[in-house]
Amino acid sequence: MASQDWFDKDFYKVLGVSKDASDADLKKTYRKLARQYHPDSNPGDTAAENRFKEISEAYSVLSDKEQRQEYDQVRAMGSGARFTAGGPGQGGGFEDVFGGMFGGGAAGQQGGQRVRFGQGGAGGFEDILGGMFGGGAGGGFGQPSGGYRGFGGPTKGRDVTATTTLDFTTAIAGDTVKLSQGNGRPVNVRIPAGVADGQKIRLRGRGEPSPDGGEAGDLVVTVTVRKHPVFERDGQNLRVDVPVTFVEATLGATIQVPTLGGEPVKLRVAPGTPSGRVLRVKGRGVTTKNGTGDLLATVQVAVPSHLSDKAREAVEALAEALPDEDPREDLLAKARG
């Protein structure tokens, strides 16, 4: 903040509070005014936007104990004083305010030595105010770090968090959902296609307003995705278990496999396909900004739980016809090491 602002601006008047207002009263008044004049509540209203900046600037100073004390001291030095170059023969400069303090009149004499204000080095303006307010030589006005006493520029408002739960299909396809903020105002949130369970979506500038005229905070939405009864997500791929009969797995077959939000696709099961084999359908997975995944269909051989006498006889005849092999032989050998 420029030093002249501390003389020219009556921050108490801007907020409409007395000079002895408590911190609680300041906070209550600021919140009320901030809600009234926030740009989100007054889209396109330049006057409201400027008023909001004035309110935030005033509150940023008065809500800080040290800044408020220094502001009150500076204002008490003389309303209407100007920070000017103060050249020879020019009245009304900053020296006029402080001249009487050092017995040097308008020029600011101190012990016979002319004190120069607004210049760097020892004995400059920063050193004098530093000693008065405990800021030291490094706490000058308008230094490159910005702000009074070396404070930086406007601070960003605090982020606001929210959660939303989506069904599996909505998360994959994307949608716009309406959330209710803490202040009761609804906000529309665009859910991008392919959002994952636990993913966070950040909406810039939809959080709390800045206390000192800076940009507002963000709204951070955490997404929870419900499980699907058929499909499971694996990165950008979708997985689905597909049962096939013993005969289909043995002799081979063409089967139908479901897709998410579309018609089933046909897949060829090769003869002798075991359980666990994965069949891939290109381009039928999850679409994100990084591309589109595949549909991975895992074959599960379904064994009948009930057999008729005729069917049992047929299976027994098949067992007699098949080679006498132990499919667990290799497994047992590897386990023995």
GROMACS .gro file of C-alpha atoms in nm, residues 91-294:
model
  204
   91GLY     CA    1   0.547   2.416   0.132
   92GLY     CA    2   0.292   2.152   0.212
   93GLY     CA    3   0.535   1.861   0.170
   94PHE     CA    4   0.582   1.566   0.397
   95GLU     CA    5   0.849   1.759   0.589
   96ASP     CA    6   0.572   1.995   0.710
   97VAL     CA    7   0.413   1.709   0.900
   98PHE     CA    8   0.729   1.597   1.077
   99GLY     CA    9   0.920   1.928   1.092
  100GLY     CA   10   0.780   2.026   1.430
  101MET     CA   11   0.874   1.690   1.575
  102PHE     CA   12   1.245   1.761   1.532
  103GLY     CA   13   1.243   2.139   1.582
  104GLY     CA   14   1.350   2.203   1.228
  105GLY     CA   15   1.045   2.375   1.089
  106ALA     CA   16   0.929   2.287   0.742
  107ALA     CA   17   1.273   2.172   0.641
  108GLY     CA   18   1.302   1.917   0.921
  109GLN     CA   19   1.626   2.026   1.094
  110GLN     CA   20   1.781   1.795   1.350
  111GLY     CA   21   2.090   1.911   1.542
  112GLY     CA   22   2.183   2.152   1.264
  113GLN     CA   23   2.172   1.872   1.005
  114ARG     CA   24   1.902   1.888   0.740
  115VAL     CA   25   1.698   1.565   0.743
  116ARG     CA   26   1.603   1.443   0.395
  117PHE     CA   27   1.284   1.241   0.363
  118GLY     CA   28   1.203   0.985   0.096
  119GLN     CA   29   1.568   0.900   0.028
  120GLY     CA   30   1.759   0.578   0.089
  121GLY     CA   31   2.048   0.539   0.328
  122ALA     CA   32   2.091   0.623   0.695
  123GLY     CA   33   1.883   0.905   0.830
  124GLY     CA   34   1.620   0.858   0.557
  125PHE     CA   35   1.246   0.840   0.595
  126GLU     CA   36   1.245   0.466   0.647
  127ASP     CA   37   1.488   0.491   0.941
  128ILE     CA   38   1.277   0.752   1.118
  129LEU     CA   39   0.950   0.560   1.086
  130GLY     CA   40   1.131   0.235   1.161
  131GLY     CA   41   1.235   0.367   1.500
  132MET     CA   42   0.889   0.499   1.574
  133PHE     CA   43   0.706   0.178   1.492
  134GLY     CA   44   0.971  -0.083   1.559
  135GLY     CA   45   1.011  -0.169   1.193
  136GLY     CA   46   1.384  -0.099   1.161
  137ALA     CA   47   1.553   0.035   0.852
  138GLY     CA   48   1.414  -0.244   0.638
  139GLY     CA   49   1.048  -0.159   0.693
  140GLY     CA   50   0.997   0.132   0.458
  141PHE     CA   51   0.705   0.246   0.248
  142GLY     CA   52   0.667   0.135  -0.110
  143GLN     CA   53   0.965  -0.098  -0.119
  144PRO     CA   54   0.993  -0.358  -0.399
  145SER     CA   55   0.848  -0.628  -0.173
  146GLY     CA   56   0.523  -0.433  -0.185
  147GLY     CA   57   0.289  -0.302   0.082
  148TYR     CA   58   0.347  -0.120   0.410
  149ARG     CA   59   0.628  -0.250   0.638
  150GLY     CA   60   0.737  -0.489   0.364
  151PHE     CA   61   0.409  -0.682   0.350
  152GLY     CA   62   0.331  -0.845   0.018
  153GLY     CA   63   0.037  -0.781  -0.212
  154PRO     CA   64  -0.324  -0.894  -0.165
  155THR     CA   65  -0.370  -1.243  -0.030
  156LYS     CA   66  -0.581  -1.511  -0.193
  157GLY     CA   67  -0.907  -1.610  -0.024
  158ARG     CA   68  -0.938  -1.948   0.146
  159ASP     CA   69  -1.033  -2.256  -0.051
  160VAL     CA   70  -1.369  -2.422   0.014
  161THR     CA   71  -1.407  -2.801   0.000
  162ALA     CA   72  -1.710  -3.005  -0.103
  163THR     CA   73  -1.793  -3.366  -0.193
  164THR     CA   74  -2.027  -3.526  -0.445
  165THR     CA   75  -2.120  -3.888  -0.516
  166LEU     CA   76  -2.176  -4.006  -0.875
  167ASP     CA   77  -2.295  -4.330  -1.022
  168PHE     CA   78  -2.041  -4.521  -1.229
  169THR     CA   79  -2.189  -4.436  -1.568
  170THR     CA   80  -2.210  -4.062  -1.494
  171ALA     CA   81  -1.847  -4.055  -1.384
  172ILE     CA   82  -1.737  -4.220  -1.708
  173ALA     CA   83  -1.952  -4.004  -1.937
  174GLY     CA   84  -1.920  -3.673  -1.748
  175ASP     CA   85  -2.201  -3.442  -1.640
  176THR     CA   86  -2.288  -3.113  -1.469
  177VAL     CA   87  -2.403  -3.140  -1.108
  178LYS     CA   88  -2.542  -2.876  -0.874
  179LEU     CA   89  -2.390  -2.838  -0.528
  180SER     CA   90  -2.496  -2.619  -0.237
  181GLN     CA   91  -2.225  -2.404  -0.083
  182GLY     CA   92  -2.200  -2.318   0.285
  183ASN     CA   93  -2.374  -1.986   0.225
  184GLY     CA   94  -2.672  -2.164   0.070
  185ARG     CA   95  -2.596  -2.051  -0.284
  186PRO     CA   96  -2.599  -2.331  -0.543
  187VAL     CA   97  -2.305  -2.375  -0.776
  188ASN     CA   98  -2.290  -2.578  -1.097
  189VAL     CA   99  -1.986  -2.805  -1.124
  190ARG     CA  100  -1.882  -2.957  -1.455
  191ILE     CA  101  -1.765  -3.315  -1.403
  192PRO     CA  102  -1.522  -3.409  -1.681
  193ALA     CA  103  -1.561  -3.741  -1.860
  194GLY     CA  104  -1.361  -4.021  -1.703
  195VAL     CA  105  -1.338  -3.876  -1.350
  196ALA     CA  106  -1.207  -4.135  -1.106
  197ASP     CA  107  -1.312  -4.226  -0.754
  198GLY     CA  108  -1.137  -3.991  -0.508
  199GLN     CA  109  -1.037  -3.740  -0.775
  200LYS     CA  110  -1.048  -3.368  -0.687
  201ILE     CA  111  -1.192  -3.101  -0.917
  202ARG     CA  112  -1.079  -2.741  -0.860
  203LEU     CA  113  -1.304  -2.446  -0.958
  204ARG     CA  114  -1.098  -2.128  -0.966
  205GLY     CA  115  -1.235  -1.828  -0.781
  206ARG     CA  116  -1.540  -2.003  -0.633
  207GLY     CA  117  -1.411  -2.015  -0.275
  208GLU     CA  118  -1.406  -1.749  -0.003
  209PRO     CA  119  -1.331  -1.386  -0.098
  210SER     CA  120  -0.990  -1.239  -0.026
  211PRO     CA  121  -0.972  -1.030   0.293
  212ASP     CA  122  -0.770  -0.760   0.120
  213GLY     CA  123  -0.895  -0.730  -0.237
  214GLY     CA  124  -0.701  -1.020  -0.388
  215GLU     CA  125  -0.843  -1.307  -0.589
  216ALA     CA  126  -1.100  -1.535  -0.429
  217GLY     CA  127  -1.011  -1.885  -0.317
  218ASP     CA  128  -1.108  -2.200  -0.503
  219LEU     CA  129  -1.383  -2.457  -0.462
  220VAL     CA  130  -1.228  -2.805  -0.439
  221VAL     CA  131  -1.475  -3.088  -0.502
  222THR     CA  132  -1.384  -3.447  -0.411
  223VAL     CA  133  -1.568  -3.705  -0.622
  224THR     CA  134  -1.687  -4.043  -0.492
  225VAL     CA  135  -1.792  -4.298  -0.756
  226ARG     CA  136  -2.038  -4.578  -0.676
  227LYS     CA  137  -1.941  -4.931  -0.782
  228HIS     CA  138  -2.100  -5.083  -1.092
  229PRO     CA  139  -2.263  -5.427  -1.070
  230VAL     CA  140  -2.086  -5.547  -1.388
  231PHE     CA  141  -1.791  -5.326  -1.479
  232GLU     CA  142  -1.478  -5.234  -1.285
  233ARG     CA  143  -1.238  -4.956  -1.376
  234ASP     CA  144  -0.866  -5.026  -1.423
  235GLY     CA  145  -0.699  -4.699  -1.518
  236GLN     CA  146  -0.841  -4.612  -1.860
  237ASN     CA  147  -0.960  -4.969  -1.916
  238LEU     CA  148  -1.286  -5.131  -1.812
  239ARG     CA  149  -1.293  -5.488  -1.688
  240VAL     CA  150  -1.581  -5.735  -1.700
  241ASP     CA  151  -1.604  -6.105  -1.610
  242VAL     CA  152  -1.775  -6.308  -1.884
  243PRO     CA  153  -1.899  -6.662  -1.804
  244VAL     CA  154  -1.881  -6.927  -2.075
  245THR     CA  155  -2.003  -7.285  -2.067
  246PHE     CA  156  -1.771  -7.583  -2.050
  247VAL     CA  157  -1.869  -7.673  -2.403
  248GLU     CA  158  -1.803  -7.319  -2.535
  249ALA     CA  159  -1.464  -7.309  -2.370
  250THR     CA  160  -1.378  -7.656  -2.500
  251LEU     CA  161  -1.507  -7.640  -2.854
  252GLY     CA  162  -1.491  -7.264  -2.908
  253ALA     CA  163  -1.778  -7.023  -2.967
  254THR     CA  164  -1.881  -6.669  -3.053
  255ILE     CA  165  -2.026  -6.494  -2.749
  256GLN     CA  166  -2.180  -6.155  -2.669
  257VAL     CA  167  -2.001  -5.925  -2.426
  258PRO     CA  168  -2.173  -5.618  -2.268
  259THR     CA  169  -2.032  -5.268  -2.308
  260LEU     CA  170  -2.089  -4.966  -2.085
  261GLY     CA  171  -2.372  -4.756  -2.224
  262GLY     CA  172  -2.380  -4.930  -2.560
  263GLU     CA  173  -2.483  -5.243  -2.747
  264PRO     CA  174  -2.308  -5.574  -2.673
  265VAL     CA  175  -2.015  -5.673  -2.893
  266LYS     CA  176  -1.936  -6.021  -3.029
  267LEU     CA  177  -1.614  -6.196  -2.931
  268ARG     CA  178  -1.464  -6.520  -3.052
  269VAL     CA  179  -1.369  -6.772  -2.782
  270ALA     CA  180  -1.104  -7.004  -2.919
  271PRO     CA  181  -1.132  -7.382  -2.859
  272GLY     CA  182  -0.965  -7.485  -2.536
  273THR     CA  183  -0.992  -7.140  -2.373
  274PRO     CA  184  -0.924  -7.166  -1.997
  275SER     CA  185  -1.074  -6.958  -1.717
  276GLY     CA  186  -0.886  -6.632  -1.664
  277ARG     CA  187  -0.798  -6.566  -2.027
  278VAL     CA  188  -0.851  -6.199  -2.115
  279LEU     CA  189  -1.018  -6.096  -2.440
  280ARG     CA  190  -0.965  -5.734  -2.546
  281VAL     CA  191  -1.214  -5.502  -2.717
  282LYS     CA  192  -1.026  -5.197  -2.848
  283GLY     CA  193  -1.156  -4.846  -2.775
  284ARG     CA  194  -1.446  -4.945  -2.550
  285GLY     CA  195  -1.291  -4.834  -2.221
  286VAL     CA  196  -1.273  -4.496  -2.044
  287THR     CA  197  -1.221  -4.176  -2.243
  288THR     CA  198  -1.014  -3.904  -2.075
  289LYS     CA  199  -0.794  -3.618  -2.195
  290ASN     CA  200  -0.512  -3.873  -2.215
  291GLY     CA  201  -0.696  -4.101  -2.458
  292THR     CA  202  -0.937  -4.394  -2.458
  293GLY     CA  203  -0.880  -4.734  -2.296
  294ASP     CA  204  -1.006  -5.080  -2.387
   0.00000   0.00000   0.00000
